[in-house]
mmCIF file with all atom_site columns, C-alpha atoms in Angstrom:
data_model
loop_
_atom_site.group_PDB
_atom_site.id
_atom_site.type_symbol
_atom_site.label_atom_id
_atom_site.label_alt_id
_atom_site.label_comp_id
_atom_site.label_asym_id
_atom_site.label_entity_id
_atom_site.label_seq_id
_atom_site.pdbx_PDB_ins_code
_atom_site.Cartn_x
_atom_site.Cartn_y
_atom_site.Cartn_z
_atom_site.occupancy
_atom_site.B_iso_or_equiv
_atom_site.pdbx_formal_charge
_atom_site.auth_seq_id
_atom_site.auth_comp_id
_atom_site.auth_asym_id
_atom_site.auth_atom_id
_atom_site.pdbx_PDB_model_num
ATOM 1   C CA . PRO L 1 1   ? -41.053 33.877  32.451  1.00 52.00 ? 1   PRO L CA 1
ATOM 2   C CA . PRO L 1 2   ? -37.358 34.802  31.992  1.00 53.00 ? 2   PRO L CA 1
ATOM 3   C CA . SER L 1 3   ? -36.161 31.362  33.098  1.00 50.00 ? 3   SER L CA 1
ATOM 4   C CA . LYS L 1 4   ? -37.976 29.701  30.208  1.00 49.00 ? 4   LYS L CA 1
ATOM 5   C CA . ILE L 1 5   ? -36.527 32.161  27.669  1.00 48.00 ? 5   ILE L CA 1
ATOM 6   C CA . VAL L 1 6   ? -32.970 31.443  28.856  1.00 46.00 ? 6   VAL L CA 1
ATOM 7   C CA . LYS L 1 7   ? -33.576 27.736  28.623  1.00 46.00 ? 7   LYS L CA 1
ATOM 8   C CA . ARG L 1 8   ? -34.792 28.067  25.021  1.00 49.00 ? 8   ARG L CA 1
ATOM 9   C CA . VAL L 1 9   ? -31.759 30.154  23.996  1.00 44.00 ? 9   VAL L CA 1
ATOM 10  C CA . ASP L 1 10  ? -29.339 27.679  25.580  1.00 47.00 ? 10  ASP L CA 1
ATOM 11  C CA . SER L 1 11  ? -30.881 24.789  23.673  1.00 43.00 ? 11  SER L CA 1
ATOM 12  C CA . GLU L 1 12  ? -30.495 26.677  20.386  1.00 46.00 ? 12  GLU L CA 1
ATOM 13  C CA . ASN L 1 13  ? -26.797 27.515  21.027  1.00 49.00 ? 13  ASN L CA 1
ATOM 14  C CA . LYS L 1 14  ? -25.897 23.978  22.067  1.00 48.00 ? 14  LYS L CA 1
ATOM 15  C CA . ALA L 1 15  ? -23.307 22.578  19.625  1.00 45.00 ? 15  ALA L CA 1
ATOM 16  C CA . GLU L 1 16  ? -23.976 19.247  17.987  1.00 47.00 ? 16  GLU L CA 1
ATOM 17  C CA . PRO L 1 17  ? -21.401 16.509  18.697  1.00 45.00 ? 17  PRO L CA 1
ATOM 18  C CA . GLN L 1 18  ? -18.846 16.116  15.872  1.00 46.00 ? 18  GLN L CA 1
ATOM 19  C CA . THR L 1 19  ? -18.677 12.701  14.266  1.00 47.00 ? 19  THR L CA 1
ATOM 20  C CA . LYS L 1 20  ? -15.526 11.348  12.692  1.00 52.00 ? 20  LYS L CA 1
ATOM 21  C CA . ARG L 1 21  ? -15.624 11.371  8.912   1.00 56.00 ? 21  ARG L CA 1
ATOM 22  C CA . LYS L 1 22  ? -15.605 7.853   7.517   1.00 57.00 ? 22  LYS L CA 1
ATOM 23  C CA . TRP L 1 23  ? -13.582 7.123   4.422   1.00 53.00 ? 23  TRP L CA 1
ATOM 24  C CA . ARG L 1 24  ? -15.524 6.115   1.356   1.00 57.00 ? 24  ARG L CA 1
ATOM 25  C CA . PRO L 1 25  ? -14.353 5.241   -2.181  1.00 56.00 ? 25  PRO L CA 1
ATOM 26  C CA . ASN L 1 26  ? -13.692 8.242   -4.459  1.00 56.00 ? 26  ASN L CA 1
ATOM 27  C CA . MET L 1 27  ? -13.405 10.614  -1.484  1.00 61.00 ? 27  MET L CA 1
ATOM 28  C CA . THR L 1 28  ? -10.552 13.143  -1.584  1.00 66.00 ? 28  THR L CA 1
ATOM 29  C CA . ARG L 1 29  ? -8.189  13.328  1.374   1.00 70.00 ? 29  ARG L CA 1
ATOM 30  C CA . GLY L 1 30  ? -7.096  16.607  2.849   1.00 78.00 ? 30  GLY L CA 1
ATOM 31  C CA . ALA L 1 31  ? -3.610  17.971  2.220   1.00 87.00 ? 31  ALA L CA 1
ATOM 32  C CA . PRO L 1 32  ? -0.914  17.449  4.881   1.00 91.00 ? 32  PRO L CA 1
ATOM 33  C CA . PRO L 1 33  ? -1.157  20.350  7.364   1.00 91.00 ? 33  PRO L CA 1
ATOM 34  C CA . LYS L 1 34  ? 2.632   20.872  7.367   1.00 91.00 ? 34  LYS L CA 1
ATOM 35  C CA . ALA L 1 35  ? 3.383   20.007  3.754   1.00 88.00 ? 35  ALA L CA 1
ATOM 36  C CA . GLY L 1 36  ? 7.032   20.649  2.883   1.00 86.00 ? 36  GLY L CA 1
ATOM 37  C CA . GLN L 1 37  ? 7.915   21.943  6.364   1.00 91.00 ? 37  GLN L CA 1
ATOM 38  C CA . LYS L 1 38  ? 9.932   18.919  7.523   1.00 92.00 ? 38  LYS L CA 1
ATOM 39  C CA . GLU L 1 39  ? 13.422  18.032  6.382   1.00 93.00 ? 39  GLU L CA 1
ATOM 40  C CA . ILE L 1 40  ? 13.666  14.533  4.949   1.00 93.00 ? 40  ILE L CA 1
ATOM 41  C CA . PRO L 1 41  ? 16.723  12.776  6.438   1.00 94.00 ? 41  PRO L CA 1
ATOM 42  C CA . LYS L 1 42  ? 19.209  10.937  4.275   1.00 93.00 ? 42  LYS L CA 1
ATOM 43  C CA . GLY L 1 43  ? 19.361  7.313   5.320   1.00 94.00 ? 43  GLY L CA 1
ATOM 44  C CA . LYS L 1 44  ? 21.787  4.529   4.573   1.00 94.00 ? 44  LYS L CA 1
ATOM 45  C CA . PRO L 1 45  ? 21.090  2.399   1.492   1.00 94.00 ? 45  PRO L CA 1
ATOM 46  C CA . GLY L 1 46  ? 18.669  -0.403  2.306   1.00 94.00 ? 46  GLY L CA 1
ATOM 47  C CA . CYS L 1 47  ? 17.937  0.888   5.802   1.00 95.00 ? 47  CYS L CA 1
ATOM 48  C CA . LEU L 1 48  ? 14.267  -0.135  5.515   1.00 96.00 ? 48  LEU L CA 1
ATOM 49  C CA . ALA L 1 49  ? 14.948  -3.480  3.872   1.00 94.00 ? 49  ALA L CA 1
ATOM 50  C CA . GLY L 1 50  ? 12.924  -6.308  5.377   1.00 94.00 ? 50  GLY L CA 1
ATOM 51  C CA . LEU L 1 51  ? 10.205  -3.967  6.714   1.00 96.00 ? 51  LEU L CA 1
ATOM 52  C CA . THR L 1 52  ? 6.611   -3.855  5.463   1.00 97.00 ? 52  THR L CA 1
ATOM 53  C CA . PHE L 1 53  ? 4.468   -0.747  5.913   1.00 97.00 ? 53  PHE L CA 1
ATOM 54  C CA . VAL L 1 54  ? 0.780   0.050   5.539   1.00 97.00 ? 54  VAL L CA 1
ATOM 55  C CA . ILE L 1 55  ? -0.211  3.732   5.294   1.00 97.00 ? 55  ILE L CA 1
ATOM 56  C CA . THR L 1 56  ? -3.530  5.136   6.505   1.00 95.00 ? 56  THR L CA 1
ATOM 57  C CA . GLY L 1 57  ? -4.917  8.632   6.974   1.00 94.00 ? 57  GLY L CA 1
ATOM 58  C CA . VAL L 1 58  ? -3.415  12.038  6.200   1.00 94.00 ? 58  VAL L CA 1
ATOM 59  C CA . LEU L 1 59  ? 0.232   12.345  7.264   1.00 95.00 ? 59  LEU L CA 1
ATOM 60  C CA . GLU L 1 60  ? 1.634   15.514  8.819   1.00 94.00 ? 60  GLU L CA 1
ATOM 61  C CA . SER L 1 61  ? 3.915   16.746  6.040   1.00 94.00 ? 61  SER L CA 1
ATOM 62  C CA . LEU L 1 62  ? 4.127   13.998  3.397   1.00 94.00 ? 62  LEU L CA 1
ATOM 63  C CA . GLU L 1 63  ? 1.620   13.041  0.778   1.00 94.00 ? 63  GLU L CA 1
ATOM 64  C CA . ARG L 1 64  ? 0.867   9.336   0.911   1.00 92.00 ? 64  ARG L CA 1
ATOM 65  C CA . ASP L 1 65  ? 2.439   8.748   -2.511  1.00 93.00 ? 65  ASP L CA 1
ATOM 66  C CA . ASP L 1 66  ? 5.592   10.569  -1.375  1.00 94.00 ? 66  ASP L CA 1
ATOM 67  C CA . ALA L 1 67  ? 5.752   8.496   1.808   1.00 95.00 ? 67  ALA L CA 1
ATOM 68  C CA . GLU L 1 68  ? 5.370   5.311   -0.218  1.00 96.00 ? 68  GLU L CA 1
ATOM 69  C CA . ASP L 1 69  ? 8.150   6.343   -2.603  1.00 95.00 ? 69  ASP L CA 1
ATOM 70  C CA . LEU L 1 70  ? 10.383  7.234   0.355   1.00 96.00 ? 70  LEU L CA 1
ATOM 71  C CA . ILE L 1 71  ? 9.878   3.810   1.935   1.00 96.00 ? 71  ILE L CA 1
ATOM 72  C CA . LYS L 1 72  ? 10.588  2.000   -1.332  1.00 95.00 ? 72  LYS L CA 1
ATOM 73  C CA . GLN L 1 73  ? 13.666  4.175   -1.938  1.00 95.00 ? 73  GLN L CA 1
ATOM 74  C CA . TYR L 1 74  ? 15.300  2.677   1.154   1.00 95.00 ? 74  TYR L CA 1
ATOM 75  C CA . GLY L 1 75  ? 14.310  -0.902  0.434   1.00 95.00 ? 75  GLY L CA 1
ATOM 76  C CA . GLY L 1 76  ? 11.013  -1.095  2.339   1.00 96.00 ? 76  GLY L CA 1
ATOM 77  C CA . ARG L 1 77  ? 7.770   -2.590  1.123   1.00 96.00 ? 77  ARG L CA 1
ATOM 78  C CA . VAL L 1 78  ? 4.321   -0.969  1.124   1.00 97.00 ? 78  VAL L CA 1
ATOM 79  C CA . THR L 1 79  ? 1.091   -2.971  1.054   1.00 96.00 ? 79  THR L CA 1
ATOM 80  C CA . LYS L 1 80  ? -2.568  -1.960  1.091   1.00 94.00 ? 80  LYS L CA 1
ATOM 81  C CA . ALA L 1 81  ? -3.879  -4.202  3.873   1.00 95.00 ? 81  ALA L CA 1
ATOM 82  C CA . VAL L 1 82  ? -2.648  -5.029  7.386   1.00 96.00 ? 82  VAL L CA 1
ATOM 83  C CA . SER L 1 83  ? -1.545  -8.633  7.857   1.00 95.00 ? 83  SER L CA 1
ATOM 84  C CA . GLY L 1 84  ? 0.624   -10.693 10.149  1.00 93.00 ? 84  GLY L CA 1
ATOM 85  C CA . ARG L 1 85  ? 3.637   -9.760  8.012   1.00 95.00 ? 85  ARG L CA 1
ATOM 86  C CA . THR L 1 86  ? 3.116   -6.009  8.440   1.00 96.00 ? 86  THR L CA 1
ATOM 87  C CA . SER L 1 87  ? 5.929   -4.366  10.406  1.00 96.00 ? 87  SER L CA 1
ATOM 88  C CA . TYR L 1 88  ? 4.368   -0.922  10.971  1.00 97.00 ? 88  TYR L CA 1
ATOM 89  C CA . LEU L 1 89  ? 1.078   0.840   10.364  1.00 97.00 ? 89  LEU L CA 1
ATOM 90  C CA . LEU L 1 90  ? 1.995   4.402   9.406   1.00 97.00 ? 90  LEU L CA 1
ATOM 91  C CA . SER L 1 91  ? -0.960  6.447   10.636  1.00 95.00 ? 91  SER L CA 1
ATOM 92  C CA . GLY L 1 92  ? -2.083  10.069  10.292  1.00 94.00 ? 92  GLY L CA 1
ATOM 93  C CA . THR L 1 93  ? -5.273  11.987  10.882  1.00 92.00 ? 93  THR L CA 1
ATOM 94  C CA . GLU L 1 94  ? -8.545  10.483  9.621   1.00 90.00 ? 94  GLU L CA 1
ATOM 95  C CA . ALA L 1 95  ? -6.969  7.016   9.812   1.00 92.00 ? 95  ALA L CA 1
ATOM 96  C CA . GLY L 1 96  ? -9.036  4.091   8.608   1.00 93.00 ? 96  GLY L CA 1
ATOM 97  C CA . GLU L 1 97  ? -10.862 2.408   11.492  1.00 94.00 ? 97  GLU L CA 1
ATOM 98  C CA . SER L 1 98  ? -10.634 -1.076  9.976   1.00 94.00 ? 98  SER L CA 1
ATOM 99  C CA . LYS L 1 99  ? -6.856  -0.828  9.509   1.00 95.00 ? 99  LYS L CA 1
ATOM 100 C CA . MET L 1 100 ? -6.353  0.496   13.038  1.00 96.00 ? 100 MET L CA 1
ATOM 101 C CA . LYS L 1 101 ? -8.513  -2.283  14.486  1.00 96.00 ? 101 LYS L CA 1
ATOM 102 C CA . LYS L 1 102 ? -6.737  -4.999  12.526  1.00 96.00 ? 102 LYS L CA 1
ATOM 103 C CA . ALA L 1 103 ? -3.321  -3.641  13.531  1.00 96.00 ? 103 ALA L CA 1
ATOM 104 C CA . ARG L 1 104 ? -4.271  -3.861  17.226  1.00 96.00 ? 104 ARG L CA 1
ATOM 105 C CA . GLU L 1 105 ? -5.632  -7.381  16.769  1.00 96.00 ? 105 GLU L CA 1
ATOM 106 C CA . LYS L 1 106 ? -2.445  -8.599  15.093  1.00 95.00 ? 106 LYS L CA 1
ATOM 107 C CA . GLY L 1 107 ? -0.073  -6.702  17.360  1.00 96.00 ? 107 GLY L CA 1
ATOM 108 C CA . VAL L 1 108 ? 1.247   -4.458  14.604  1.00 96.00 ? 108 VAL L CA 1
ATOM 109 C CA . LYS L 1 109 ? 2.956   -1.312  15.890  1.00 96.00 ? 109 LYS L CA 1
ATOM 110 C CA . ILE L 1 110 ? 1.131   1.915   14.956  1.00 97.00 ? 110 ILE L CA 1
ATOM 111 C CA . VAL L 1 111 ? 3.572   4.760   14.230  1.00 97.00 ? 111 VAL L CA 1
ATOM 112 C CA . ASP L 1 112 ? 3.454   8.314   12.918  1.00 96.00 ? 112 ASP L CA 1
ATOM 113 C CA . GLU L 1 113 ? 5.444   10.213  10.302  1.00 96.00 ? 113 GLU L CA 1
ATOM 114 C CA . ASP L 1 114 ? 8.120   11.330  12.781  1.00 96.00 ? 114 ASP L CA 1
ATOM 115 C CA . PHE L 1 115 ? 8.832   7.689   13.648  1.00 97.00 ? 115 PHE L CA 1
ATOM 116 C CA . LEU L 1 116 ? 9.365   6.874   9.966   1.00 96.00 ? 116 LEU L CA 1
ATOM 117 C CA . LEU L 1 117 ? 11.779  9.781   9.459   1.00 96.00 ? 117 LEU L CA 1
ATOM 118 C CA . LYS L 1 118 ? 13.710  8.852   12.614  1.00 96.00 ? 118 LYS L CA 1
ATOM 119 C CA . LEU L 1 119 ? 13.865  5.240   11.488  1.00 96.00 ? 119 LEU L CA 1
ATOM 120 C CA . ILE L 1 120 ? 15.362  6.269   8.143   1.00 96.00 ? 120 ILE L CA 1
ATOM 121 C CA . GLU L 1 121 ? 17.898  8.482   9.887   1.00 95.00 ? 121 GLU L CA 1
ATOM 122 C CA . THR L 1 122 ? 19.108  5.961   12.497  1.00 95.00 ? 122 THR L CA 1
ATOM 123 C CA . ARG L 1 123 ? 18.601  2.427   11.136  1.00 95.00 ? 123 ARG L CA 1
ATOM 124 C CA . GLU L 1 124 ? 21.610  0.626   9.754   1.00 92.00 ? 124 GLU L CA 1
ATOM 125 C CA . GLY L 1 125 ? 21.618  -0.252  6.086   1.00 85.00 ? 125 GLY L CA 1
ATOM 126 C CA . ARG L 1 126 ? 21.606  -3.790  4.829   1.00 76.00 ? 126 ARG L CA 1
ATOM 127 C CA . LYS L 1 127 ? 24.990  -5.041  3.720   1.00 66.00 ? 127 LYS L CA 1
ATOM 128 C CA . GLU L 1 128 ? 24.981  -6.416  0.218   1.00 57.00 ? 128 GLU L CA 1
ATOM 129 C CA . LYS L 1 129 ? 26.295  -9.945  -0.126  1.00 59.00 ? 129 LYS L CA 1
ATOM 130 C CA . SER L 1 130 ? 29.061  -10.332 -2.626  1.00 53.00 ? 130 SER L CA 1
ATOM 131 C CA . ILE L 1 131 ? 28.216  -12.903 -5.272  1.00 57.00 ? 131 ILE L CA 1
ATOM 132 C CA . PRO L 1 132 ? 31.227  -14.945 -6.396  1.00 63.00 ? 132 PRO L CA 1
ATOM 133 C CA . ALA L 1 133 ? 31.832  -14.933 -10.111 1.00 61.00 ? 133 ALA L CA 1
ATOM 134 C CA . LYS L 1 134 ? 30.817  -18.104 -11.894 1.00 63.00 ? 134 LYS L CA 1
ATOM 135 C CA . LYS L 1 135 ? 33.592  -20.045 -13.547 1.00 62.00 ? 135 LYS L CA 1
ATOM 136 C CA . GLU L 1 136 ? 32.945  -20.781 -17.164 1.00 59.00 ? 136 GLU L CA 1
ATOM 137 C CA . LYS L 1 137 ? 33.091  -24.461 -17.966 1.00 58.00 ? 137 LYS L CA 1
ATOM 138 C CA . PRO L 1 138 ? 35.022  -25.309 -21.104 1.00 52.00 ? 138 PRO L CA 1
ATOM 139 C CA . LEU L 1 139 ? 32.746  -26.562 -23.853 1.00 49.00 ? 139 LEU L CA 1
ATOM 140 C CA . SER L 1 140 ? 33.612  -29.922 -25.304 1.00 47.00 ? 140 SER L CA 1
ATOM 141 C CA . SER L 1 141 ? 33.937  -30.340 -29.042 1.00 49.00 ? 141 SER L CA 1
ATOM 142 C CA . THR L 1 142 ? 30.677  -32.296 -29.308 1.00 50.00 ? 142 THR L CA 1
ATOM 143 C CA . LYS L 1 143 ? 27.723  -32.799 -26.993 1.00 50.00 ? 143 LYS L CA 1
ATOM 144 C CA . LYS L 1 144 ? 24.633  -34.922 -27.339 1.00 51.00 ? 144 LYS L CA 1
ATOM 145 C CA . SER L 1 145 ? 21.233  -33.480 -26.495 1.00 49.00 ? 145 SER L CA 1
ATOM 146 C CA . GLY L 1 146 ? 18.624  -36.189 -27.042 1.00 50.00 ? 146 GLY L CA 1
ATOM 147 C CA . LYS L 1 147 ? 18.899  -37.407 -30.637 1.00 50.00 ? 147 LYS L CA 1
ATOM 148 C CA . ARG L 1 148 ? 20.502  -34.219 -31.856 1.00 50.00 ? 148 ARG L CA 1
ATOM 149 C CA . GLU L 1 149 ? 24.231  -33.541 -31.842 1.00 52.00 ? 149 GLU L CA 1
ATOM 150 C CA . VAL L 1 150 ? 25.321  -30.084 -30.744 1.00 50.00 ? 150 VAL L CA 1
ATOM 151 C CA . VAL L 1 151 ? 28.724  -28.956 -31.995 1.00 51.00 ? 151 VAL L CA 1
ATOM 152 C CA . SER L 1 152 ? 30.830  -26.395 -30.146 1.00 53.00 ? 152 SER L CA 1
ATOM 153 C CA . ILE L 1 153 ? 31.785  -23.475 -32.350 1.00 53.00 ? 153 ILE L CA 1
ATOM 154 C CA . ILE L 1 154 ? 34.462  -21.931 -30.117 1.00 56.00 ? 154 ILE L CA 1
ATOM 155 C CA . ASP L 1 155 ? 37.713  -21.452 -31.946 1.00 55.00 ? 155 ASP L CA 1
ATOM 156 C CA . ALA L 1 156 ? 40.500  -22.567 -29.592 1.00 57.00 ? 156 ALA L CA 1
ATOM 157 C CA . ASP L 1 157 ? 43.051  -20.442 -31.432 1.00 59.00 ? 157 ASP L CA 1
ATOM 158 C CA . ALA L 1 158 ? 40.971  -17.247 -31.228 1.00 58.00 ? 158 ALA L CA 1
ATOM 159 C CA . PRO L 1 159 ? 42.496  -14.406 -29.183 1.00 61.00 ? 159 PRO L CA 1
ATOM 160 C CA . GLN L 1 160 ? 41.046  -13.824 -25.686 1.00 64.00 ? 160 GLN L CA 1
ATOM 161 C CA . ASN L 1 161 ? 40.059  -10.201 -26.340 1.00 68.00 ? 161 ASN L CA 1
ATOM 162 C CA . GLN L 1 162 ? 38.010  -11.115 -29.416 1.00 73.00 ? 162 GLN L CA 1
ATOM 163 C CA . LEU L 1 163 ? 34.403  -9.878  -29.629 1.00 79.00 ? 163 LEU L CA 1
ATOM 164 C CA . TRP L 1 164 ? 31.651  -12.423 -28.895 1.00 75.00 ? 164 TRP L CA 1
ATOM 165 C CA . VAL L 1 165 ? 30.159  -12.008 -32.360 1.00 76.00 ? 165 VAL L CA 1
ATOM 166 C CA . ASP L 1 166 ? 33.497  -13.052 -33.822 1.00 76.00 ? 166 ASP L CA 1
ATOM 167 C CA . LYS L 1 167 ? 34.361  -15.634 -31.171 1.00 75.00 ? 167 LYS L CA 1
ATOM 168 C CA . TYR L 1 168 ? 31.095  -17.553 -31.543 1.00 75.00 ? 168 TYR L CA 1
ATOM 169 C CA . LYS L 1 169 ? 30.369  -17.014 -35.227 1.00 78.00 ? 169 LYS L CA 1
ATOM 170 C CA . PRO L 1 170 ? 29.412  -20.207 -37.106 1.00 77.00 ? 170 PRO L CA 1
ATOM 171 C CA . LEU L 1 171 ? 32.298  -21.815 -38.949 1.00 76.00 ? 171 LEU L CA 1
ATOM 172 C CA . SER L 1 172 ? 30.232  -24.245 -41.001 1.00 74.00 ? 172 SER L CA 1
ATOM 173 C CA . SER L 1 173 ? 26.597  -25.107 -41.754 1.00 69.00 ? 173 SER L CA 1
ATOM 174 C CA . LYS L 1 174 ? 26.664  -27.645 -38.893 1.00 71.00 ? 174 LYS L CA 1
ATOM 175 C CA . HIS L 1 175 ? 26.779  -24.752 -36.467 1.00 72.00 ? 175 HIS L CA 1
ATOM 176 C CA . LEU L 1 176 ? 23.452  -23.330 -37.692 1.00 71.00 ? 176 LEU L CA 1
ATOM 177 C CA . ILE L 1 177 ? 20.358  -24.091 -35.628 1.00 71.00 ? 177 ILE L CA 1
ATOM 178 C CA . GLY L 1 178 ? 17.072  -24.278 -37.504 1.00 69.00 ? 178 GLY L CA 1
ATOM 179 C CA . ASN L 1 179 ? 15.127  -26.280 -40.055 1.00 73.00 ? 179 ASN L CA 1
ATOM 180 C CA . ASN L 1 180 ? 17.707  -28.507 -41.743 1.00 76.00 ? 180 ASN L CA 1
ATOM 181 C CA . SER L 1 181 ? 15.834  -28.627 -45.057 1.00 77.00 ? 181 SER L CA 1
ATOM 182 C CA . ASN L 1 182 ? 15.647  -24.832 -45.258 1.00 77.00 ? 182 ASN L CA 1
ATOM 183 C CA . ILE L 1 183 ? 19.337  -24.577 -44.397 1.00 77.00 ? 183 ILE L CA 1
ATOM 184 C CA . ALA L 1 184 ? 20.147  -27.026 -47.219 1.00 78.00 ? 184 ALA L CA 1
ATOM 185 C CA . LYS L 1 185 ? 18.014  -25.026 -49.682 1.00 77.00 ? 185 LYS L CA 1
ATOM 186 C CA . LEU L 1 186 ? 19.740  -21.810 -48.671 1.00 77.00 ? 186 LEU L CA 1
ATOM 187 C CA . LYS L 1 187 ? 23.141  -23.444 -49.118 1.00 77.00 ? 187 LYS L CA 1
ATOM 188 C CA . GLN L 1 188 ? 22.289  -24.633 -52.648 1.00 76.00 ? 188 GLN L CA 1
ATOM 189 C CA . PHE L 1 189 ? 20.817  -21.236 -53.474 1.00 75.00 ? 189 PHE L CA 1
ATOM 190 C CA . LEU L 1 190 ? 24.064  -19.487 -52.566 1.00 77.00 ? 190 LEU L CA 1
ATOM 191 C CA . ILE L 1 191 ? 26.361  -22.040 -54.204 1.00 79.00 ? 191 ILE L CA 1
ATOM 192 C CA . LYS L 1 192 ? 24.534  -22.170 -57.565 1.00 76.00 ? 192 LYS L CA 1
ATOM 193 C CA . TRP L 1 193 ? 23.307  -18.585 -57.659 1.00 73.00 ? 193 TRP L CA 1
ATOM 194 C CA . LYS L 1 194 ? 25.696  -17.337 -60.341 1.00 75.00 ? 194 LYS L CA 1
ATOM 195 C CA . GLU L 1 195 ? 25.010  -20.288 -62.676 1.00 75.00 ? 195 GLU L CA 1
ATOM 196 C CA . VAL L 1 196 ? 21.248  -19.894 -62.423 1.00 69.00 ? 196 VAL L CA 1
ATOM 197 C CA . LEU L 1 197 ? 21.464  -16.134 -62.809 1.00 71.00 ? 197 LEU L CA 1
ATOM 198 C CA . SER L 1 198 ? 23.545  -16.439 -65.977 1.00 72.00 ? 198 SER L CA 1
ATOM 199 C CA . GLY L 1 199 ? 21.067  -18.957 -67.435 1.00 68.00 ? 199 GLY L CA 1
ATOM 200 C CA . LYS L 1 200 ? 23.533  -21.847 -67.616 1.00 66.00 ? 200 LYS L CA 1
ATOM 201 C CA . ARG L 1 201 ? 21.472  -23.985 -65.232 1.00 64.00 ? 201 ARG L CA 1
ATOM 202 C CA . LYS L 1 202 ? 17.792  -24.220 -64.416 1.00 62.00 ? 202 LYS L CA 1
ATOM 203 C CA . LEU L 1 203 ? 16.674  -25.723 -61.126 1.00 60.00 ? 203 LEU L CA 1
ATOM 204 C CA . ALA L 1 204 ? 13.115  -26.255 -59.941 1.00 58.00 ? 204 ALA L CA 1
ATOM 205 C CA . SER L 1 205 ? 14.147  -25.228 -56.462 1.00 56.00 ? 205 SER L CA 1
ATOM 206 C CA . MET L 1 206 ? 15.647  -21.951 -57.740 1.00 60.00 ? 206 MET L CA 1
ATOM 207 C CA . THR L 1 207 ? 12.403  -20.123 -58.491 1.00 63.00 ? 207 THR L CA 1
ATOM 208 C CA . LYS L 1 208 ? 13.213  -17.281 -56.101 1.00 65.00 ? 208 LYS L CA 1
ATOM 209 C CA . ARG L 1 209 ? 15.624  -14.508 -56.966 1.00 65.00 ? 209 ARG L CA 1
ATOM 210 C CA . ALA L 1 210 ? 16.445  -13.266 -53.458 1.00 71.00 ? 210 ALA L CA 1
ATOM 211 C CA . VAL L 1 211 ? 16.694  -14.382 -49.812 1.00 72.00 ? 211 VAL L CA 1
ATOM 212 C CA . LEU L 1 212 ? 15.652  -12.301 -46.831 1.00 74.00 ? 212 LEU L CA 1
ATOM 213 C CA . LEU L 1 213 ? 17.504  -13.100 -43.602 1.00 71.00 ? 213 LEU L CA 1
ATOM 214 C CA . ALA L 1 214 ? 15.965  -11.727 -40.403 1.00 69.00 ? 214 ALA L CA 1
ATOM 215 C CA . GLY L 1 215 ? 16.616  -12.190 -36.703 1.00 61.00 ? 215 GLY L CA 1
ATOM 216 C CA . ASN L 1 216 ? 18.387  -10.757 -33.691 1.00 60.00 ? 216 ASN L CA 1
ATOM 217 C CA . ALA L 1 217 ? 21.773  -9.289  -34.501 1.00 51.00 ? 217 ALA L CA 1
#
């Protein structure tokens, strides 16, 4: 009968319900549907300071990496998981169900890309606190550090505009920090070098013919 034929055709044409695609590791996300079509506002420096974002899903015009860089550019912080310290969950299409659920449980505000751009455009920047300059304490001529005596090497008569390498250069062997026995050997090596080289004196400690000095300049 015709009624049965119509019923069979209708059952064949019936569309199957669409299920939401679940995110799995190594899956590739789709590109933003309006990539490059929105103007990125210029915010005030530090306008997102103190705010923590979590990003989920495919945003409307920004790649997720670009959105993360934009947030960090204005002083914001981006984390991977929603927590009690999260300020906003930035959501797009195909958002992660677990992140959305956790945001609702913790009372985290779920926002879209337009909210982020408006926030950058309108939020006041954080004022930087001026740090007072530290006053340099004058070094005394001698200081004691445990059993070892530390001698100040600042020349009081040196001009104020003198370079640091000249201002703090050692003036005697007491100003050198290192193995005292090696310093003494080096001192004797330099003092008696010409005599040993000419053959006038022979010292057991003068078996080497050169010294290599290395370190930070």
